[in-house]
Amino acid sequence: MKAARIFAGLLCILASFAVIALLGFGTMDPAAPASATPALAALLPSVALGLSVFAVGLWLLFGGRKR
């Protein structure tokens, strides 16, 4: 169980870096329409998704039950 949790945590961290890198390179479009909102506000939902996946990965690696 612990090995699966560590593997899932590492996958979440790698996925979050991939999402933020794809946003930075411009290969992935922001979640909000860019015409109606400023550029930074349009990127906010997508970056928040990447950061939340990163936080879940950290929780899987270092959180959980302490014995």
JSON list of N, CA and C in Angstrom, two decimals:
[
{"chain": "A", "resi": 1, "resn": "MET", "atom": "N", "xyz": [0.82, -1.20, 0.00]},
{"chain": "A", "resi": 1, "resn": "MET", "atom": "CA", "xyz": [0.00, 0.00, 0.00]},
{"chain": "A", "resi": 1, "resn": "MET", "atom": "C", "xyz": [0.86, 1.25, 0.00]},
{"chain": "A", "resi": 2, "resn": "LYS", "atom": "N", "xyz": [1.95, 1.22, 0.76]},
{"chain": "A", "resi": 2, "resn": "LYS", "atom": "CA", "xyz": [2.81, 2.40, 0.84]},
{"chain": "A", "resi": 2, "resn": "LYS", "atom": "C", "xyz": [3.50, 2.66, -0.50]},
{"chain": "A", "resi": 3, "resn": "ALA", "atom": "N", "xyz": [3.89, 1.61, -1.21]},
{"chain": "A", "resi": 3, "resn": "ALA", "atom": "CA", "xyz": [4.55, 1.79, -2.51]},
{"chain": "A", "resi": 3, "resn": "ALA", "atom": "C", "xyz": [3.58, 2.40, -3.53]},
{"chain": "A", "resi": 4, "resn": "ALA", "atom": "N", "xyz": [2.33, 1.98, -3.49]},
{"chain": "A", "resi": 4, "resn": "ALA", "atom": "CA", "xyz": [1.33, 2.54, -4.41]},
{"chain": "A", "resi": 4, "resn": "ALA", "atom": "C", "xyz": [1.08, 4.01, -4.10]},
{"chain": "A", "resi": 5, "resn": "ARG", "atom": "N", "xyz": [1.07, 4.35, -2.82]},
{"chain": "A", "resi": 5, "resn": "ARG", "atom": "CA", "xyz": [0.85, 5.74, -2.42]},
{"chain": "A", "resi": 5, "resn": "ARG", "atom": "C", "xyz": [2.02, 6.63, -2.87]},
{"chain": "A", "resi": 6, "resn": "ILE", "atom": "N", "xyz": [3.24, 6.15, -2.73]},
{"chain": "A", "resi": 6, "resn": "ILE", "atom": "CA", "xyz": [4.41, 6.90, -3.17]},
{"chain": "A", "resi": 6, "resn": "ILE", "atom": "C", "xyz": [4.41, 7.06, -4.68]},
{"chain": "A", "resi": 7, "resn": "PHE", "atom": "N", "xyz": [4.08, 5.99, -5.40]},
{"chain": "A", "resi": 7, "resn": "PHE", "atom": "CA", "xyz": [4.02, 6.04, -6.86]},
{"chain": "A", "resi": 7, "resn": "PHE", "atom": "C", "xyz": [2.96, 7.03, -7.33]},
{"chain": "A", "resi": 8, "resn": "ALA", "atom": "N", "xyz": [1.78, 7.00, -6.71]},
{"chain": "A", "resi": 8, "resn": "ALA", "atom": "CA", "xyz": [0.71, 7.93, -7.08]},
{"chain": "A", "resi": 8, "resn": "ALA", "atom": "C", "xyz": [1.11, 9.37, -6.76]},
{"chain": "A", "resi": 9, "resn": "GLY", "atom": "N", "xyz": [1.79, 9.58, -5.65]},
{"chain": "A", "resi": 9, "resn": "GLY", "atom": "CA", "xyz": [2.24, 10.92, -5.29]},
{"chain": "A", "resi": 9, "resn": "GLY", "atom": "C", "xyz": [3.25, 11.47, -6.28]},
{"chain": "A", "resi": 10, "resn": "LEU", "atom": "N", "xyz": [4.19, 10.63, -6.70]},
{"chain": "A", "resi": 10, "resn": "LEU", "atom": "CA", "xyz": [5.17, 11.07, -7.70]},
{"chain": "A", "resi": 10, "resn": "LEU", "atom": "C", "xyz": [4.51, 11.35, -9.04]},
{"chain": "A", "resi": 11, "resn": "LEU", "atom": "N", "xyz": [3.53, 10.53, -9.42]},
{"chain": "A", "resi": 11, "resn": "LEU", "atom": "CA", "xyz": [2.80, 10.78, -10.67]},
{"chain": "A", "resi": 11, "resn": "LEU", "atom": "C", "xyz": [2.04, 12.10, -10.62]},
{"chain": "A", "resi": 12, "resn": "CYS", "atom": "N", "xyz": [1.43, 12.40, -9.48]},
{"chain": "A", "resi": 12, "resn": "CYS", "atom": "CA", "xyz": [0.71, 13.67, -9.34]},
{"chain": "A", "resi": 12, "resn": "CYS", "atom": "C", "xyz": [1.65, 14.86, -9.44]},
{"chain": "A", "resi": 13, "resn": "ILE", "atom": "N", "xyz": [2.81, 14.76, -8.84]},
{"chain": "A", "resi": 13, "resn": "ILE", "atom": "CA", "xyz": [3.78, 15.86, -8.91]},
{"chain": "A", "resi": 13, "resn": "ILE", "atom": "C", "xyz": [4.28, 16.05, -10.33]},
{"chain": "A", "resi": 14, "resn": "LEU", "atom": "N", "xyz": [4.57, 14.95, -11.03]},
{"chain": "A", "resi": 14, "resn": "LEU", "atom": "CA", "xyz": [5.02, 15.05, -12.41]},
{"chain": "A", "resi": 14, "resn": "LEU", "atom": "C", "xyz": [3.92, 15.61, -13.31]},
{"chain": "A", "resi": 15, "resn": "ALA", "atom": "N", "xyz": [2.68, 15.21, -13.08]},
{"chain": "A", "resi": 15, "resn": "ALA", "atom": "CA", "xyz": [1.56, 15.72, -13.88]},
{"chain": "A", "resi": 15, "resn": "ALA", "atom": "C", "xyz": [1.37, 17.22, -13.65]},
{"chain": "A", "resi": 16, "resn": "SER", "atom": "N", "xyz": [1.54, 17.66, -12.42]},
{"chain": "A", "resi": 16, "resn": "SER", "atom": "CA", "xyz": [1.38, 19.10, -12.15]},
{"chain": "A", "resi": 16, "resn": "SER", "atom": "C", "xyz": [2.46, 19.92, -12.85]},
{"chain": "A", "resi": 17, "resn": "PHE", "atom": "N", "xyz": [3.70, 19.41, -12.84]},
{"chain": "A", "resi": 17, "resn": "PHE", "atom": "CA", "xyz": [4.76, 20.11, -13.57]},
{"chain": "A", "resi": 17, "resn": "PHE", "atom": "C", "xyz": [4.48, 20.13, -15.06]},
{"chain": "A", "resi": 18, "resn": "ALA", "atom": "N", "xyz": [3.94, 19.04, -15.58]},
{"chain": "A", "resi": 18, "resn": "ALA", "atom": "CA", "xyz": [3.62, 18.98, -17.01]},
{"chain": "A", "resi": 18, "resn": "ALA", "atom": "C", "xyz": [2.53, 19.98, -17.37]},
{"chain": "A", "resi": 19, "resn": "VAL", "atom": "N", "xyz": [1.49, 20.10, -16.54]},
{"chain": "A", "resi": 19, "resn": "VAL", "atom": "CA", "xyz": [0.41, 21.05, -16.82]},
{"chain": "A", "resi": 19, "resn": "VAL", "atom": "C", "xyz": [0.94, 22.48, -16.83]},
{"chain": "A", "resi": 20, "resn": "ILE", "atom": "N", "xyz": [1.74, 22.83, -15.85]},
{"chain": "A", "resi": 20, "resn": "ILE", "atom": "CA", "xyz": [2.25, 24.19, -15.76]},
{"chain": "A", "resi": 20, "resn": "ILE", "atom": "C", "xyz": [3.26, 24.46, -16.89]},
{"chain": "A", "resi": 21, "resn": "ALA", "atom": "N", "xyz": [4.06, 23.46, -17.26]},
{"chain": "A", "resi": 21, "resn": "ALA", "atom": "CA", "xyz": [4.99, 23.64, -18.38]},
{"chain": "A", "resi": 21, "resn": "ALA", "atom": "C", "xyz": [4.24, 23.81, -19.70]},
{"chain": "A", "resi": 22, "resn": "LEU", "atom": "N", "xyz": [3.20, 23.03, -19.91]},
{"chain": "A", "resi": 22, "resn": "LEU", "atom": "CA", "xyz": [2.41, 23.16, -21.14]},
{"chain": "A", "resi": 22, "resn": "LEU", "atom": "C", "xyz": [1.73, 24.52, -21.22]},
{"chain": "A", "resi": 23, "resn": "LEU", "atom": "N", "xyz": [1.28, 25.02, -20.09]},
{"chain": "A", "resi": 23, "resn": "LEU", "atom": "CA", "xyz": [0.71, 26.38, -20.08]},
{"chain": "A", "resi": 23, "resn": "LEU", "atom": "C", "xyz": [1.78, 27.42, -20.41]},
{"chain": "A", "resi": 24, "resn": "GLY", "atom": "N", "xyz": [2.95, 27.24, -19.85]},
{"chain": "A", "resi": 24, "resn": "GLY", "atom": "CA", "xyz": [4.03, 28.19, -20.08]},
{"chain": "A", "resi": 24, "resn": "GLY", "atom": "C", "xyz": [4.50, 28.21, -21.52]},
{"chain": "A", "resi": 25, "resn": "PHE", "atom": "N", "xyz": [4.55, 27.04, -22.17]},
{"chain": "A", "resi": 25, "resn": "PHE", "atom": "CA", "xyz": [4.97, 26.98, -23.57]},
{"chain": "A", "resi": 25, "resn": "PHE", "atom": "C", "xyz": [3.87, 27.36, -24.54]},
{"chain": "A", "resi": 26, "resn": "GLY", "atom": "N", "xyz": [2.64, 27.46, -24.04]},
{"chain": "A", "resi": 26, "resn": "GLY", "atom": "CA", "xyz": [1.54, 27.86, -24.89]},
{"chain": "A", "resi": 26, "resn": "GLY", "atom": "C", "xyz": [0.90, 26.73, -25.66]},
{"chain": "A", "resi": 27, "resn": "THR", "atom": "N", "xyz": [1.23, 25.48, -25.35]},
{"chain": "A", "resi": 27, "resn": "THR", "atom": "CA", "xyz": [0.64, 24.35, -26.06]},
{"chain": "A", "resi": 27, "resn": "THR", "atom": "C", "xyz": [-0.71, 23.95, -25.50]},
{"chain": "A", "resi": 28, "resn": "MET", "atom": "N", "xyz": [-1.03, 24.42, -24.31]},
{"chain": "A", "resi": 28, "resn": "MET", "atom": "CA", "xyz": [-2.33, 24.13, -23.71]},
{"chain": "A", "resi": 28, "resn": "MET", "atom": "C", "xyz": [-3.04, 25.46, -23.48]},
{"chain": "A", "resi": 29, "resn": "ASP", "atom": "N", "xyz": [-4.30, 25.52, -23.89]},
{"chain": "A", "resi": 29, "resn": "ASP", "atom": "CA", "xyz": [-5.06, 26.76, -23.75]},
{"chain": "A", "resi": 29, "resn": "ASP", "atom": "C", "xyz": [-5.54, 26.92, -22.31]},
{"chain": "A", "resi": 30, "resn": "PRO", "atom": "N", "xyz": [-5.68, 28.16, -21.85]},
{"chain": "A", "resi": 30, "resn": "PRO", "atom": "CA", "xyz": [-6.25, 28.39, -20.52]},
{"chain": "A", "resi": 30, "resn": "PRO", "atom": "C", "xyz": [-7.70, 27.93, -20.45]},
{"chain": "A", "resi": 31, "resn": "ALA", "atom": "N", "xyz": [-8.17, 27.65, -19.26]},
{"chain": "A", "resi": 31, "resn": "ALA", "atom": "CA", "xyz": [-9.54, 27.18, -19.07]},
{"chain": "A", "resi": 31, "resn": "ALA", "atom": "C", "xyz": [-10.56, 28.29, -19.30]},
{"chain": "A", "resi": 32, "resn": "ALA", "atom": "N", "xyz": [-10.21, 29.52, -18.97]},
{"chain": "A", "resi": 32, "resn": "ALA", "atom": "CA", "xyz": [-11.13, 30.65, -19.15]},
{"chain": "A", "resi": 32, "resn": "ALA", "atom": "C", "xyz": [-10.93, 31.27, -20.53]},
{"chain": "A", "resi": 33, "resn": "PRO", "atom": "N", "xyz": [-11.97, 31.81, -21.12]},
{"chain": "A", "resi": 33, "resn": "PRO", "atom": "CA", "xyz": [-11.80, 32.47, -22.42]},
{"chain": "A", "resi": 33, "resn": "PRO", "atom": "C", "xyz": [-10.95, 33.72, -22.29]},
{"chain": "A", "resi": 34, "resn": "ALA", "atom": "N", "xyz": [-9.95, 33.83, -23.14]},
{"chain": "A", "resi": 34, "resn": "ALA", "atom": "CA", "xyz": [-8.99, 34.93, -23.01]},
{"chain": "A", "resi": 34, "resn": "ALA", "atom": "C", "xyz": [-9.54, 36.26, -23.50]},
{"chain": "A", "resi": 35, "resn": "SER", "atom": "N", "xyz": [-10.56, 36.23, -24.34]},
{"chain": "A", "resi": 35, "resn": "SER", "atom": "CA", "xyz": [-11.07, 37.49, -24.88]},
{"chain": "A", "resi": 35, "resn": "SER", "atom": "C", "xyz": [-11.84, 38.30, -23.84]},
{"chain": "A", "resi": 36, "resn": "ALA", "atom": "N", "xyz": [-12.46, 37.62, -22.89]},
{"chain": "A", "resi": 36, "resn": "ALA", "atom": "CA", "xyz": [-13.30, 38.32, -21.91]},
{"chain": "A", "resi": 36, "resn": "ALA", "atom": "C", "xyz": [-12.53, 38.71, -20.65]},
{"chain": "A", "resi": 37, "resn": "THR", "atom": "N", "xyz": [-11.38, 38.09, -20.40]},
{"chain": "A", "resi": 37, "resn": "THR", "atom": "CA", "xyz": [-10.64, 38.35, -19.16]},
{"chain": "A", "resi": 37, "resn": "THR", "atom": "C", "xyz": [-9.20, 38.71, -19.48]},
{"chain": "A", "resi": 38, "resn": "PRO", "atom": "N", "xyz": [-8.51, 39.38, -18.57]},
{"chain": "A", "resi": 38, "resn": "PRO", "atom": "CA", "xyz": [-7.09, 39.65, -18.76]},
{"chain": "A", "resi": 38, "resn": "PRO", "atom": "C", "xyz": [-6.28, 38.35, -18.80]},
{"chain": "A", "resi": 39, "resn": "ALA", "atom": "N", "xyz": [-5.07, 38.43, -19.30]},
{"chain": "A", "resi": 39, "resn": "ALA", "atom": "CA", "xyz": [-4.26, 37.22, -19.53]},
{"chain": "A", "resi": 39, "resn": "ALA", "atom": "C", "xyz": [-3.98, 36.45, -18.24]},
{"chain": "A", "resi": 40, "resn": "LEU", "atom": "N", "xyz": [-3.59, 37.14, -17.19]},
{"chain": "A", "resi": 40, "resn": "LEU", "atom": "CA", "xyz": [-3.27, 36.41, -15.95]},
{"chain": "A", "resi": 40, "resn": "LEU", "atom": "C", "xyz": [-4.51, 35.81, -15.31]},
{"chain": "A", "resi": 41, "resn": "ALA", "atom": "N", "xyz": [-5.64, 36.48, -15.40]},
{"chain": "A", "resi": 41, "resn": "ALA", "atom": "CA", "xyz": [-6.87, 35.94, -14.84]},
{"chain": "A", "resi": 41, "resn": "ALA", "atom": "C", "xyz": [-7.35, 34.74, -15.66]},
{"chain": "A", "resi": 42, "resn": "ALA", "atom": "N", "xyz": [-7.06, 34.72, -16.96]},
{"chain": "A", "resi": 42, "resn": "ALA", "atom": "CA", "xyz": [-7.45, 33.59, -17.80]},
{"chain": "A", "resi": 42, "resn": "ALA", "atom": "C", "xyz": [-6.63, 32.34, -17.46]},
{"chain": "A", "resi": 43, "resn": "LEU", "atom": "N", "xyz": [-5.39, 32.52, -17.02]},
{"chain": "A", "resi": 43, "resn": "LEU", "atom": "CA", "xyz": [-4.55, 31.39, -16.67]},
{"chain": "A", "resi": 43, "resn": "LEU", "atom": "C", "xyz": [-4.82, 30.85, -15.26]},
{"chain": "A", "resi": 44, "resn": "LEU", "atom": "N", "xyz": [-5.51, 31.61, -14.44]},
{"chain": "A", "resi": 44, "resn": "LEU", "atom": "CA", "xyz": [-5.70, 31.24, -13.04]},
{"chain": "A", "resi": 44, "resn": "LEU", "atom": "C", "xyz": [-6.35, 29.87, -12.85]},
{"chain": "A", "resi": 45, "resn": "PRO", "atom": "N", "xyz": [-7.45, 29.51, -13.52]},
{"chain": "A", "resi": 45, "resn": "PRO", "atom": "CA", "xyz": [-8.04, 28.18, -13.27]},
{"chain": "A", "resi": 45, "resn": "PRO", "atom": "C", "xyz": [-7.10, 27.04, -13.66]},
{"chain": "A", "resi": 46, "resn": "SER", "atom": "N", "xyz": [-6.38, 27.18, -14.75]},
{"chain": "A", "resi": 46, "resn": "SER", "atom": "CA", "xyz": [-5.48, 26.11, -15.18]},
{"chain": "A", "resi": 46, "resn": "SER", "atom": "C", "xyz": [-4.29, 25.96, -14.24]},
{"chain": "A", "resi": 47, "resn": "VAL", "atom": "N", "xyz": [-3.74, 27.07, -13.81]},
{"chain": "A", "resi": 47, "resn": "VAL", "atom": "CA", "xyz": [-2.61, 27.01, -12.88]},
{"chain": "A", "resi": 47, "resn": "VAL", "atom": "C", "xyz": [-3.07, 26.49, -11.52]},
{"chain": "A", "resi": 48, "resn": "ALA", "atom": "N", "xyz": [-4.27, 26.87, -11.11]},
{"chain": "A", "resi": 48, "resn": "ALA", "atom": "CA", "xyz": [-4.80, 26.36, -9.84]},
{"chain": "A", "resi": 48, "resn": "ALA", "atom": "C", "xyz": [-4.99, 24.85, -9.91]},
{"chain": "A", "resi": 49, "resn": "LEU", "atom": "N", "xyz": [-5.38, 24.33, -11.07]},
{"chain": "A", "resi": 49, "resn": "LEU", "atom": "CA", "xyz": [-5.49, 22.88, -11.22]},
{"chain": "A", "resi": 49, "resn": "LEU", "atom": "C", "xyz": [-4.13, 22.21, -11.07]},
{"chain": "A", "resi": 50, "resn": "GLY", "atom": "N", "xyz": [-3.12, 22.78, -11.69]},
{"chain": "A", "resi": 50, "resn": "GLY", "atom": "CA", "xyz": [-1.77, 22.22, -11.56]},
{"chain": "A", "resi": 50, "resn": "GLY", "atom": "C", "xyz": [-1.25, 22.27, -10.14]},
{"chain": "A", "resi": 51, "resn": "LEU", "atom": "N", "xyz": [-1.50, 23.38, -9.46]},
{"chain": "A", "resi": 51, "resn": "LEU", "atom": "CA", "xyz": [-1.05, 23.50, -8.07]},
{"chain": "A", "resi": 51, "resn": "LEU", "atom": "C", "xyz": [-1.81, 22.56, -7.13]},
{"chain": "A", "resi": 52, "resn": "SER", "atom": "N", "xyz": [-3.09, 22.36, -7.39]},
{"chain": "A", "resi": 52, "resn": "SER", "atom": "CA", "xyz": [-3.85, 21.44, -6.53]},
{"chain": "A", "resi": 52, "resn": "SER", "atom": "C", "xyz": [-3.40, 20.00, -6.75]},
{"chain": "A", "resi": 53, "resn": "VAL", "atom": "N", "xyz": [-3.08, 19.62, -7.98]},
{"chain": "A", "resi": 53, "resn": "VAL", "atom": "CA", "xyz": [-2.55, 18.28, -8.23]},
{"chain": "A", "resi": 53, "resn": "VAL", "atom": "C", "xyz": [-1.20, 18.12, -7.55]},
{"chain": "A", "resi": 54, "resn": "PHE", "atom": "N", "xyz": [-0.39, 19.18, -7.55]},
{"chain": "A", "resi": 54, "resn": "PHE", "atom": "CA", "xyz": [0.89, 19.15, -6.85]},
{"chain": "A", "resi": 54, "resn": "PHE", "atom": "C", "xyz": [0.69, 18.96, -5.35]},
{"chain": "A", "resi": 55, "resn": "ALA", "atom": "N", "xyz": [-0.29, 19.67, -4.79]},
{"chain": "A", "resi": 55, "resn": "ALA", "atom": "CA", "xyz": [-0.57, 19.53, -3.35]},
{"chain": "A", "resi": 55, "resn": "ALA", "atom": "C", "xyz": [-1.05, 18.13, -3.01]},
{"chain": "A", "resi": 56, "resn": "VAL", "atom": "N", "xyz": [-1.86, 17.54, -3.85]},
{"chain": "A", "resi": 56, "resn": "VAL", "atom": "CA", "xyz": [-2.31, 16.16, -3.62]},
{"chain": "A", "resi": 56, "resn": "VAL", "atom": "C", "xyz": [-1.12, 15.21, -3.67]},
{"chain": "A", "resi": 57, "resn": "GLY", "atom": "N", "xyz": [-0.20, 15.44, -4.59]},
{"chain": "A", "resi": 57, "resn": "GLY", "atom": "CA", "xyz": [0.99, 14.61, -4.67]},
{"chain": "A", "resi": 57, "resn": "GLY", "atom": "C", "xyz": [1.85, 14.71, -3.42]},
{"chain": "A", "resi": 58, "resn": "LEU", "atom": "N", "xyz": [2.02, 15.93, -2.91]},
{"chain": "A", "resi": 58, "resn": "LEU", "atom": "CA", "xyz": [2.78, 16.09, -1.67]},
{"chain": "A", "resi": 58, "resn": "LEU", "atom": "C", "xyz": [2.08, 15.42, -0.50]},
{"chain": "A", "resi": 59, "resn": "TRP", "atom": "N", "xyz": [0.75, 15.52, -0.46]},
{"chain": "A", "resi": 59, "resn": "TRP", "atom": "CA", "xyz": [0.00, 14.88, 0.62]},
{"chain": "A", "resi": 59, "resn": "TRP", "atom": "C", "xyz": [0.16, 13.36, 0.54]},
{"chain": "A", "resi": 60, "resn": "LEU", "atom": "N", "xyz": [0.14, 12.81, -0.68]},
{"chain": "A", "resi": 60, "resn": "LEU", "atom": "CA", "xyz": [0.31, 11.37, -0.83]},
{"chain": "A", "resi": 60, "resn": "LEU", "atom": "C", "xyz": [1.71, 10.93, -0.41]},
{"chain": "A", "resi": 61, "resn": "LEU", "atom": "N", "xyz": [2.71, 11.75, -0.69]},
{"chain": "A", "resi": 61, "resn": "LEU", "atom": "CA", "xyz": [4.08, 11.37, -0.33]},
{"chain": "A", "resi": 61, "resn": "LEU", "atom": "C", "xyz": [4.37, 11.53, 1.16]},
{"chain": "A", "resi": 62, "resn": "PHE", "atom": "N", "xyz": [3.96, 12.64, 1.73]},
{"chain": "A", "resi": 62, "resn": "PHE", "atom": "CA", "xyz": [4.39, 12.95, 3.09]},
{"chain": "A", "resi": 62, "resn": "PHE", "atom": "C", "xyz": [3.26, 12.93, 4.12]},
{"chain": "A", "resi": 63, "resn": "GLY", "atom": "N", "xyz": [2.04, 12.85, 3.69]},
{"chain": "A", "resi": 63, "resn": "GLY", "atom": "CA", "xyz": [0.91, 12.90, 4.62]},
{"chain": "A", "resi": 63, "resn": "GLY", "atom": "C", "xyz": [0.44, 11.50, 4.99]},
{"chain": "A", "resi": 64, "resn": "GLY", "atom": "N", "xyz": [-0.80, 11.44, 5.34]},
{"chain": "A", "resi": 64, "resn": "GLY", "atom": "CA", "xyz": [-1.38, 10.15, 5.69]},
{"chain": "A", "resi": 64, "resn": "GLY", "atom": "C", "xyz": [-1.29, 9.86, 7.16]},
{"chain": "A", "resi": 65, "resn": "ARG", "atom": "N", "xyz": [-1.44, 8.58, 7.45]},
{"chain": "A", "resi": 65, "resn": "ARG", "atom": "CA", "xyz": [-1.45, 8.17, 8.86]},
{"chain": "A", "resi": 65, "resn": "ARG", "atom": "C", "xyz": [-0.03, 8.10, 9.41]},
{"chain": "A", "resi": 66, "resn": "LYS", "atom": "N", "xyz": [0.13, 8.62, 10.58]},
{"chain": "A", "resi": 66, "resn": "LYS", "atom": "CA", "xyz": [1.41, 8.51, 11.29]},
{"chain": "A", "resi": 66, "resn": "LYS", "atom": "C", "xyz": [1.25, 7.44, 12.37]},
{"chain": "A", "resi": 67, "resn": "ARG", "atom": "N", "xyz": [2.24, 6.58, 12.44]},
{"chain": "A", "resi": 67, "resn": "ARG", "atom": "CA", "xyz": [2.17, 5.50, 13.45]},
{"chain": "A", "resi": 67, "resn": "ARG", "atom": "C", "xyz": [3.20, 5.70, 14.51]}
]
